[in-house]
Short mmCIF file of C-alpha atoms in Angstrom, two decimals:
data_model
loop_
_atom_site.label_atom_id
_atom_site.label_comp_id
_atom_site.label_asym_id
_atom_site.label_seq_id
_atom_site.Cartn_x
_atom_site.Cartn_y
_atom_site.Cartn_z
CA UNK A 1 13.74 21.81 16.33
CA UNK A 2 11.67 19.02 14.95
CA UNK A 3 8.50 18.14 17.00
CA UNK A 4 9.51 14.38 16.97
CA UNK A 5 12.77 15.26 18.56
CA UNK A 6 11.15 17.43 21.45
CA UNK A 7 8.79 14.52 22.02
CA UNK A 8 11.92 12.01 22.11
CA UNK A 9 13.51 14.40 24.78
CA UNK A 10 10.62 14.51 26.87
CA UNK A 11 10.25 10.68 26.86
CA UNK A 12 13.64 10.25 28.10
CA UNK A 13 13.11 12.56 30.98
CA UNK A 14 10.03 10.47 32.02
CA UNK A 15 12.03 7.49 31.75
CA UNK A 16 14.79 8.96 34.09
CA UNK A 17 12.34 9.84 36.48
CA UNK A 18 10.50 6.64 36.38
CA UNK A 19 7.23 7.99 35.94
CA UNK A 20 5.93 5.95 33.32
CA UNK A 21 5.49 2.01 32.67
CA UNK A 22 7.85 0.08 30.61
CA UNK A 23 5.04 -0.74 27.84
CA UNK A 24 4.16 3.01 27.53
CA UNK A 25 7.88 3.93 27.27
CA UNK A 26 8.43 1.48 24.37
CA UNK A 27 5.34 2.94 22.43
CA UNK A 28 6.15 6.27 22.93
CA UNK A 29 9.94 5.82 21.81
CA UNK A 30 8.18 3.80 18.73
CA UNK A 31 6.07 6.93 17.97
CA UNK A 32 9.04 9.36 18.39
CA UNK A 33 10.83 7.39 15.68
CA UNK A 34 8.29 7.59 13.36
CA UNK A 35 7.88 11.47 13.86
CA UNK A 36 11.66 11.76 13.30
CA UNK A 37 11.92 9.27 10.43
CA UNK A 38 8.55 9.04 8.74
CA UNK A 39 9.97 6.38 6.47
CA UNK A 40 10.70 4.12 9.58
CA UNK A 41 7.07 3.05 10.30
CA UNK A 42 6.18 2.38 6.70
CA UNK A 43 9.32 0.07 5.94
CA UNK A 44 8.78 -1.87 9.28
CA UNK A 45 4.89 -2.25 8.24
CA UNK A 46 6.04 -3.75 4.75
CA UNK A 47 8.41 -6.12 6.19
CA UNK A 48 5.74 -7.66 8.37
CA UNK A 49 3.49 -7.67 5.38
CA UNK A 50 5.83 -9.47 3.13
CA UNK A 51 7.80 -11.56 5.40
CA UNK A 52 5.13 -13.87 6.95
CA UNK A 53 1.37 -14.34 7.43
CA UNK A 54 -0.19 -14.39 10.99
CA UNK A 55 0.90 -17.97 11.55
CA UNK A 56 4.15 -18.49 9.60
CA UNK A 57 3.02 -20.60 6.75
CA UNK A 58 6.45 -20.65 5.29
CA UNK A 59 8.11 -22.45 7.98
CA UNK A 60 7.45 -26.11 7.73
CA UNK A 61 8.21 -29.63 5.99
CA UNK A 62 6.68 -31.72 3.50
CA UNK A 63 4.64 -34.73 4.48
CA UNK A 64 2.74 -37.62 2.74
CA UNK A 65 -0.79 -37.07 2.20
CA UNK A 66 -2.86 -39.87 0.52
CA UNK A 67 -5.67 -37.19 -0.58
CA UNK A 68 -3.38 -35.43 -2.95
CA UNK A 69 -3.40 -34.31 -5.61
CA UNK A 70 -6.05 -31.77 -6.19
CA UNK A 71 -6.71 -32.89 -9.76
CA UNK A 72 -5.52 -35.05 -12.72
CA UNK A 73 -4.49 -33.99 -16.23
CA UNK A 74 -6.91 -34.76 -18.99
CA UNK A 75 -6.32 -37.98 -20.71
CA UNK A 76 -8.35 -41.15 -22.23
CA UNK A 77 -8.35 -42.55 -18.78
CA UNK A 78 -9.44 -39.02 -17.43
CA UNK A 79 -11.68 -37.30 -19.67
CA UNK A 80 -12.57 -34.78 -17.16
CA UNK A 81 -9.13 -33.98 -16.08
CA UNK A 82 -7.64 -30.60 -16.42
CA UNK A 83 -7.42 -29.32 -19.82
CA UNK A 84 -5.18 -26.51 -19.36
CA UNK A 85 -1.55 -28.21 -18.74
CA UNK A 86 0.90 -27.49 -21.49
CA UNK A 87 3.29 -30.43 -22.43
CA UNK A 88 6.34 -28.95 -20.67
CA UNK A 89 4.36 -29.69 -17.23
CA UNK A 90 2.58 -32.81 -18.04
CA UNK A 91 4.81 -35.27 -16.72
CA UNK A 92 2.20 -38.03 -16.15
CA UNK A 93 1.15 -38.08 -19.91
CA UNK A 94 4.83 -38.11 -20.97
CA UNK A 95 5.85 -41.16 -18.95
CA UNK A 96 6.94 -40.31 -15.62
CA UNK A 97 6.56 -43.75 -13.93
CA UNK A 98 6.65 -42.74 -10.15
CA UNK A 99 3.67 -40.80 -8.48
CA UNK A 100 4.91 -40.30 -5.18
CA UNK A 101 5.89 -36.91 -5.66
CA UNK A 102 2.11 -36.03 -6.20
CA UNK A 103 1.17 -37.07 -2.51
CA UNK A 104 3.15 -34.61 -0.61
CA UNK A 105 1.35 -31.77 1.42
CA UNK A 106 3.34 -28.65 2.98
CA UNK A 107 2.74 -28.71 6.76
CA UNK A 108 3.54 -25.33 8.60
CA UNK A 109 5.17 -25.68 11.94
CA UNK A 110 3.07 -23.47 13.82
CA UNK A 111 -0.41 -23.72 12.37
CA UNK A 112 -2.57 -25.53 9.90
CA UNK A 113 -3.00 -24.35 6.31
CA UNK A 114 -6.81 -24.38 5.11
CA UNK A 115 -7.31 -26.89 2.14
CA UNK A 116 -8.18 -25.22 -1.10
CA UNK A 117 -11.79 -24.99 -1.98
CA UNK A 118 -12.47 -23.96 -5.62
CA UNK A 119 -16.01 -23.25 -5.18
CA UNK A 120 -15.05 -20.77 -2.24
CA UNK A 121 -12.79 -19.17 -4.33
CA UNK A 122 -14.97 -18.44 -7.36
CA UNK A 123 -17.63 -17.10 -5.02
CA UNK A 124 -15.42 -15.08 -2.93
CA UNK A 125 -13.79 -13.55 -6.33
CA UNK A 126 -17.05 -13.50 -8.45
CA UNK A 127 -16.63 -10.79 -11.26
CA UNK A 128 -12.90 -10.37 -10.57
CA UNK A 129 -9.95 -10.69 -12.69
CA UNK A 130 -6.74 -12.18 -11.35
CA UNK A 131 -3.47 -11.89 -13.55
CA UNK A 132 -0.14 -13.69 -13.13
CA UNK A 133 2.54 -11.37 -14.89
CA UNK A 134 6.07 -13.15 -15.23
CA UNK A 135 7.93 -15.92 -17.17
CA UNK A 136 7.17 -19.52 -17.43
CA UNK A 137 6.99 -20.09 -13.56
CA UNK A 138 4.02 -17.60 -13.86
CA UNK A 139 2.52 -19.73 -16.57
CA UNK A 140 3.22 -22.69 -14.14
CA UNK A 141 1.33 -21.26 -11.37
CA UNK A 142 -1.47 -19.74 -13.63
CA UNK A 143 -2.23 -23.20 -15.08
CA UNK A 144 -1.95 -24.96 -11.78
CA UNK A 145 -4.81 -22.54 -10.49
CA UNK A 146 -6.80 -22.92 -13.60
CA UNK A 147 -6.59 -26.59 -12.84
CA UNK A 148 -7.32 -26.60 -9.10
CA UNK A 149 -10.49 -24.48 -9.74
CA UNK A 150 -11.62 -26.56 -12.49
CA UNK A 151 -11.40 -29.57 -10.37
CA UNK A 152 -14.76 -28.16 -8.52
CA UNK A 153 -16.60 -26.71 -11.49
CA UNK A 154 -16.02 -29.36 -14.44
CA UNK A 155 -19.10 -28.89 -16.14
CA UNK A 156 -19.19 -24.92 -15.70
CA UNK A 157 -18.86 -22.84 -18.99
CA UNK A 158 -15.47 -22.06 -19.33
CA UNK A 159 -13.54 -19.88 -21.87
CA UNK A 160 -9.81 -20.81 -22.61
CA UNK A 161 -7.85 -18.40 -24.79
CA UNK A 162 -4.19 -18.42 -25.56
CA UNK A 163 -2.69 -15.66 -27.96
CA UNK A 164 0.53 -13.74 -27.76
CA UNK A 165 1.69 -12.37 -24.59
CA UNK A 166 -1.89 -12.78 -22.95
CA UNK A 167 -3.70 -16.06 -22.21
CA UNK A 168 -6.84 -16.49 -19.96
CA UNK A 169 -9.10 -18.86 -18.50
CA UNK A 170 -12.75 -17.54 -17.68
CA UNK A 171 -14.99 -19.26 -15.58
CA UNK A 172 -18.26 -17.78 -17.25
CA UNK A 173 -20.93 -18.88 -14.54
CA UNK A 174 -18.83 -16.80 -11.88
CA UNK A 175 -17.30 -14.06 -13.99
CA UNK A 176 -14.06 -15.01 -12.69
CA UNK A 177 -11.08 -14.45 -15.03
CA UNK A 178 -7.60 -15.92 -14.67
CA UNK A 179 -5.19 -14.16 -16.89
CA UNK A 180 -1.43 -14.93 -17.64
CA UNK A 181 0.79 -11.91 -19.03
CA UNK A 182 4.06 -13.02 -20.31
CA UNK A 183 6.95 -10.58 -19.32
CA UNK A 184 10.03 -12.38 -18.53
CA UNK A 185 11.95 -9.31 -16.88
CA UNK A 186 8.92 -7.16 -15.82
CA UNK A 187 10.77 -4.26 -17.38
CA UNK A 188 10.53 -3.47 -21.29
CA UNK A 189 12.60 -4.88 -24.01
CA UNK A 190 12.06 -2.49 -26.95
CA UNK A 191 14.40 -3.15 -30.32
CA UNK A 192 16.35 -5.67 -28.59
CA UNK A 193 17.24 -3.27 -25.71
CA UNK A 194 16.40 -4.20 -22.18
CA UNK A 195 15.42 -0.89 -20.61
CA UNK A 196 15.95 -1.29 -16.94
CA UNK A 197 14.03 1.79 -15.99
CA UNK A 198 10.82 1.58 -18.34
CA UNK A 199 7.60 -0.25 -17.84
CA UNK A 200 5.52 0.64 -20.65
CA UNK A 201 3.75 -2.69 -20.79
CA UNK A 202 2.52 -1.99 -17.23
CA UNK A 203 -0.67 -0.05 -18.77
CA UNK A 204 -1.93 -3.75 -19.49
CA UNK A 205 -1.70 -4.81 -15.94
CA UNK A 206 -4.14 -1.88 -14.78
CA UNK A 207 -7.67 -2.57 -13.62
CA UNK A 208 -6.82 -6.12 -12.27
CA UNK A 209 -8.27 -7.07 -8.83
CA UNK A 210 -5.40 -9.25 -8.22
CA UNK A 211 -1.81 -9.16 -9.62
CA UNK A 212 0.82 -11.93 -8.93
CA UNK A 213 4.14 -10.64 -10.15
CA UNK A 214 7.52 -12.96 -10.66
CA UNK A 215 10.89 -12.58 -12.40
CA UNK A 216 14.26 -13.91 -12.21
CA UNK A 217 15.16 -16.92 -14.25
CA UNK A 218 15.62 -15.03 -17.42
CA UNK A 219 17.81 -12.51 -15.86
CA UNK A 220 20.82 -15.25 -15.83
CA UNK A 221 20.40 -16.35 -19.31
CA UNK A 222 23.32 -15.62 -21.72
CA UNK A 223 24.04 -15.52 -25.32
CA UNK A 224 21.29 -16.19 -27.74
CA UNK A 225 18.85 -17.45 -24.74
CA UNK A 226 19.03 -14.01 -23.10
CA UNK A 227 16.33 -12.25 -25.25
CA UNK A 228 18.06 -8.90 -25.36
CA UNK A 229 21.30 -7.35 -27.11
CA UNK A 230 21.98 -4.58 -24.86
CA UNK A 231 20.91 -3.24 -21.47
CA UNK A 232 19.86 0.62 -21.09
CA UNK A 233 19.84 2.61 -17.63
CA UNK A 234 18.96 6.25 -17.42
CA UNK A 235 19.67 6.74 -21.18
CA UNK A 236 23.04 5.00 -21.26
CA UNK A 237 23.37 1.69 -23.02
CA UNK A 238 25.79 -1.23 -21.75
CA UNK A 239 26.56 -4.64 -23.55
CA UNK A 240 25.99 -6.49 -20.00
CA UNK A 241 26.20 -6.05 -16.22
CA UNK A 242 26.25 -8.22 -13.23
CA UNK A 243 23.01 -9.79 -13.44
CA UNK A 244 22.17 -9.55 -9.68
CA UNK A 245 22.85 -5.73 -10.09
CA UNK A 246 20.56 -5.71 -13.16
CA UNK A 247 17.70 -7.52 -11.33
CA UNK A 248 17.84 -5.27 -8.60
CA UNK A 249 17.61 -2.18 -10.65
CA UNK A 250 14.73 -3.62 -12.87
CA UNK A 251 12.80 -4.90 -9.75
CA UNK A 252 13.10 -1.35 -8.15
CA UNK A 253 11.78 -0.02 -11.37
CA UNK A 254 8.68 -2.31 -10.71
CA UNK A 255 8.25 -1.44 -7.35
CA UNK A 256 8.44 2.34 -8.10
CA UNK A 257 5.46 1.31 -10.74
CA UNK A 258 3.58 -0.33 -7.83
CA UNK A 259 3.49 2.64 -5.58
CA UNK A 260 2.73 5.19 -8.46
CA UNK A 261 -0.08 3.25 -10.53
CA UNK A 262 -1.67 0.39 -8.03
CA UNK A 263 -4.63 1.57 -6.21
CA UNK A 264 -4.98 -1.09 -3.21
CA UNK A 265 -8.62 -0.30 -2.93
CA UNK A 266 -9.01 -2.05 -6.13
CA UNK A 267 -6.01 -4.36 -6.32
CA UNK A 268 -4.22 -6.67 -4.37
CA UNK A 269 -0.58 -7.16 -5.23
CA UNK A 270 1.40 -10.46 -4.81
CA UNK A 271 5.20 -11.26 -5.63
CA UNK A 272 5.68 -15.11 -6.39
CA UNK A 273 9.02 -15.05 -4.73
CA UNK A 274 12.00 -17.01 -6.26
CA UNK A 275 11.34 -20.46 -7.65
CA UNK A 276 14.81 -22.41 -7.21
CA UNK A 277 16.42 -24.58 -9.87
CA UNK A 278 18.19 -27.65 -9.00
CA UNK A 279 20.31 -28.36 -12.16
CA UNK A 280 20.50 -32.05 -11.44
CA UNK A 281 16.94 -33.51 -10.59
CA UNK A 282 16.91 -36.67 -12.76
CA UNK A 283 15.67 -39.68 -10.85
CA UNK A 284 14.65 -37.89 -7.68
CA UNK A 285 11.58 -39.32 -6.37
CA UNK A 286 11.48 -38.06 -2.76
CA UNK A 287 11.36 -34.34 -1.19
CA UNK A 288 14.04 -33.45 1.15
CA UNK A 289 13.09 -34.41 4.92
CA UNK A 290 14.73 -31.15 5.90
CA UNK A 291 12.75 -28.12 7.37
CA UNK A 292 12.28 -24.92 5.32
CA UNK A 293 14.32 -23.05 8.01
CA UNK A 294 17.33 -25.20 6.99
CA UNK A 295 17.31 -24.19 3.31
CA UNK A 296 19.90 -21.38 2.09
CA UNK A 297 18.45 -18.27 1.09
CA UNK A 298 20.02 -17.31 -2.44
CA UNK A 299 20.88 -13.75 -3.32
CA UNK A 300 18.06 -13.10 -5.68
CA UNK A 301 15.81 -13.81 -2.90
CA UNK A 302 17.58 -11.51 -0.61
CA UNK A 303 17.24 -8.67 -3.23
CA UNK A 304 13.34 -9.53 -3.57
CA UNK A 305 13.26 -9.18 0.30
CA UNK A 306 15.07 -5.60 0.11
CA UNK A 307 13.27 -4.24 -2.75
CA UNK A 308 9.83 -5.31 -1.53
CA UNK A 309 10.55 -3.54 1.70
CA UNK A 310 10.90 -0.11 -0.07
CA UNK A 311 7.39 -0.42 -1.48
CA UNK A 312 4.93 1.86 0.50
CA UNK A 313 1.61 0.10 -1.16
CA UNK A 314 0.63 -3.17 0.45
CA UNK A 315 2.53 -6.23 -1.26
CA UNK A 316 2.36 -9.77 -0.27
CA UNK A 317 5.24 -11.92 -0.76
CA UNK A 318 4.59 -15.72 -1.57
CA UNK A 319 7.86 -16.69 0.17
CA UNK A 320 7.87 -20.05 -1.68
CA UNK A 321 11.94 -20.20 -2.01
CA UNK A 322 12.56 -22.38 0.95
CA UNK A 323 9.91 -24.92 0.64
CA UNK A 324 10.51 -25.13 -3.07
CA UNK A 325 14.30 -25.86 -2.55
CA UNK A 326 12.96 -29.14 -0.67
CA UNK A 327 11.34 -30.41 -3.68
CA UNK A 328 13.88 -31.38 -6.10
CA UNK A 329 11.88 -34.49 -6.85
CA UNK A 330 8.92 -32.18 -8.25
CA UNK A 331 10.64 -31.04 -11.51
CA UNK A 332 9.78 -32.43 -14.92
CA UNK A 333 13.40 -33.70 -15.58
CA UNK A 334 13.12 -35.91 -18.69
CA UNK A 335 9.29 -36.21 -18.67
CA UNK A 336 8.45 -32.46 -19.95
CA UNK A 337 7.12 -33.51 -23.35
CA UNK A 338 9.34 -31.01 -25.10
CA UNK A 339 12.30 -33.06 -25.95
CA UNK A 340 14.51 -30.32 -24.50
CA UNK A 341 16.44 -32.63 -22.08
CA UNK A 342 16.47 -32.46 -18.51
CA UNK A 343 14.21 -29.63 -16.95
CA UNK A 344 15.05 -28.81 -13.47
CA UNK A 345 13.64 -25.26 -13.49
CA UNK A 346 9.89 -25.71 -13.89
CA UNK A 347 7.44 -28.08 -11.98
CA UNK A 348 5.27 -31.04 -12.71
CA UNK A 349 1.41 -30.30 -12.81
CA UNK A 350 -0.03 -31.55 -10.73
CA UNK A 351 2.50 -30.61 -8.29
CA UNK A 352 4.52 -28.07 -6.35
CA UNK A 353 2.72 -24.95 -7.80
CA UNK A 354 -0.55 -26.23 -6.40
CA UNK A 355 0.79 -25.52 -3.09
CA UNK A 356 1.94 -22.06 -4.03
CA UNK A 357 -1.63 -21.59 -4.90
CA UNK A 358 -2.76 -22.79 -1.48
CA UNK A 359 -0.68 -20.05 -0.14
CA UNK A 360 -2.21 -17.56 -2.35
CA UNK A 361 -5.79 -18.85 -1.22
CA UNK A 362 -4.71 -18.36 2.27
CA UNK A 363 -3.59 -14.92 1.61
CA UNK A 364 -6.61 -13.79 -0.16
CA UNK A 365 -9.10 -14.74 2.58
#
């Protein structure tokens, strides 16, 4: 008979004899469950880590704040503005006439969120490497963080490099490097085959002090836009499968990689969460007045919650989905500068990803 089960029977006996107080009973029963089912405690702990911070930063509303934005894009009028913004995100440069979307701050219901301080960030993470891994939504957030820091140290020595799958911004006076590694699915694509149970590229993520992962948007691409010809899982190839099923398998492979290769004493791991697309965003100039608690949770976000709950290593979820659903006004729309039509998937910079990085900043304290 398992020791945990014996302990469980012992507690039941104490309860029936009314020999212990309620609080002790609860704690003892909880300990018995951990003894009987070792994974129970680990999964509960993970859910607490990924679902919310101490003061539930993810439940709240958007409110007008005249002190925003944190920075301006570089231009003739703003020569000291941020030089890192790609045309697809530079809405002001490419003619967006309204500016109210720049002036909204996230206000949590039950607490206040500390304002971002780039000097504090650099000093706290002096000599460290912070890498964003994912698709163009990770690119969006990486450029946002680089701009937010740059606003505090415009005269600092900075090295900016874009090459292939890896890009970086190094603030040399502080030894802080922000990196972006392009990986649309997190799992490997080799010879046109999307390998749902392979992450050979993970060797390039090793040794970072902070890793912020993201994936989803490319999983729903079809035809020539999908980036692969066939999928492979456990040695068998298929021409296609349900995309949510494929996403769950791929994300589980990533979760197993985290548990196997990440050293929590060296590396903090985050998952960006699901950034929502709105599909019809042209002409929108105001965020929704609703609360994040009223937003619908899409299936892909539920998959993220479930898979992250299986990871034994510490992982923090930047649960951006609900708050971002309320910002239909914050997309580039027709002002993305790429001539690709209406973009309701990415976000203007300055803009919404700045709030994502405030949440990251709060989580790194």
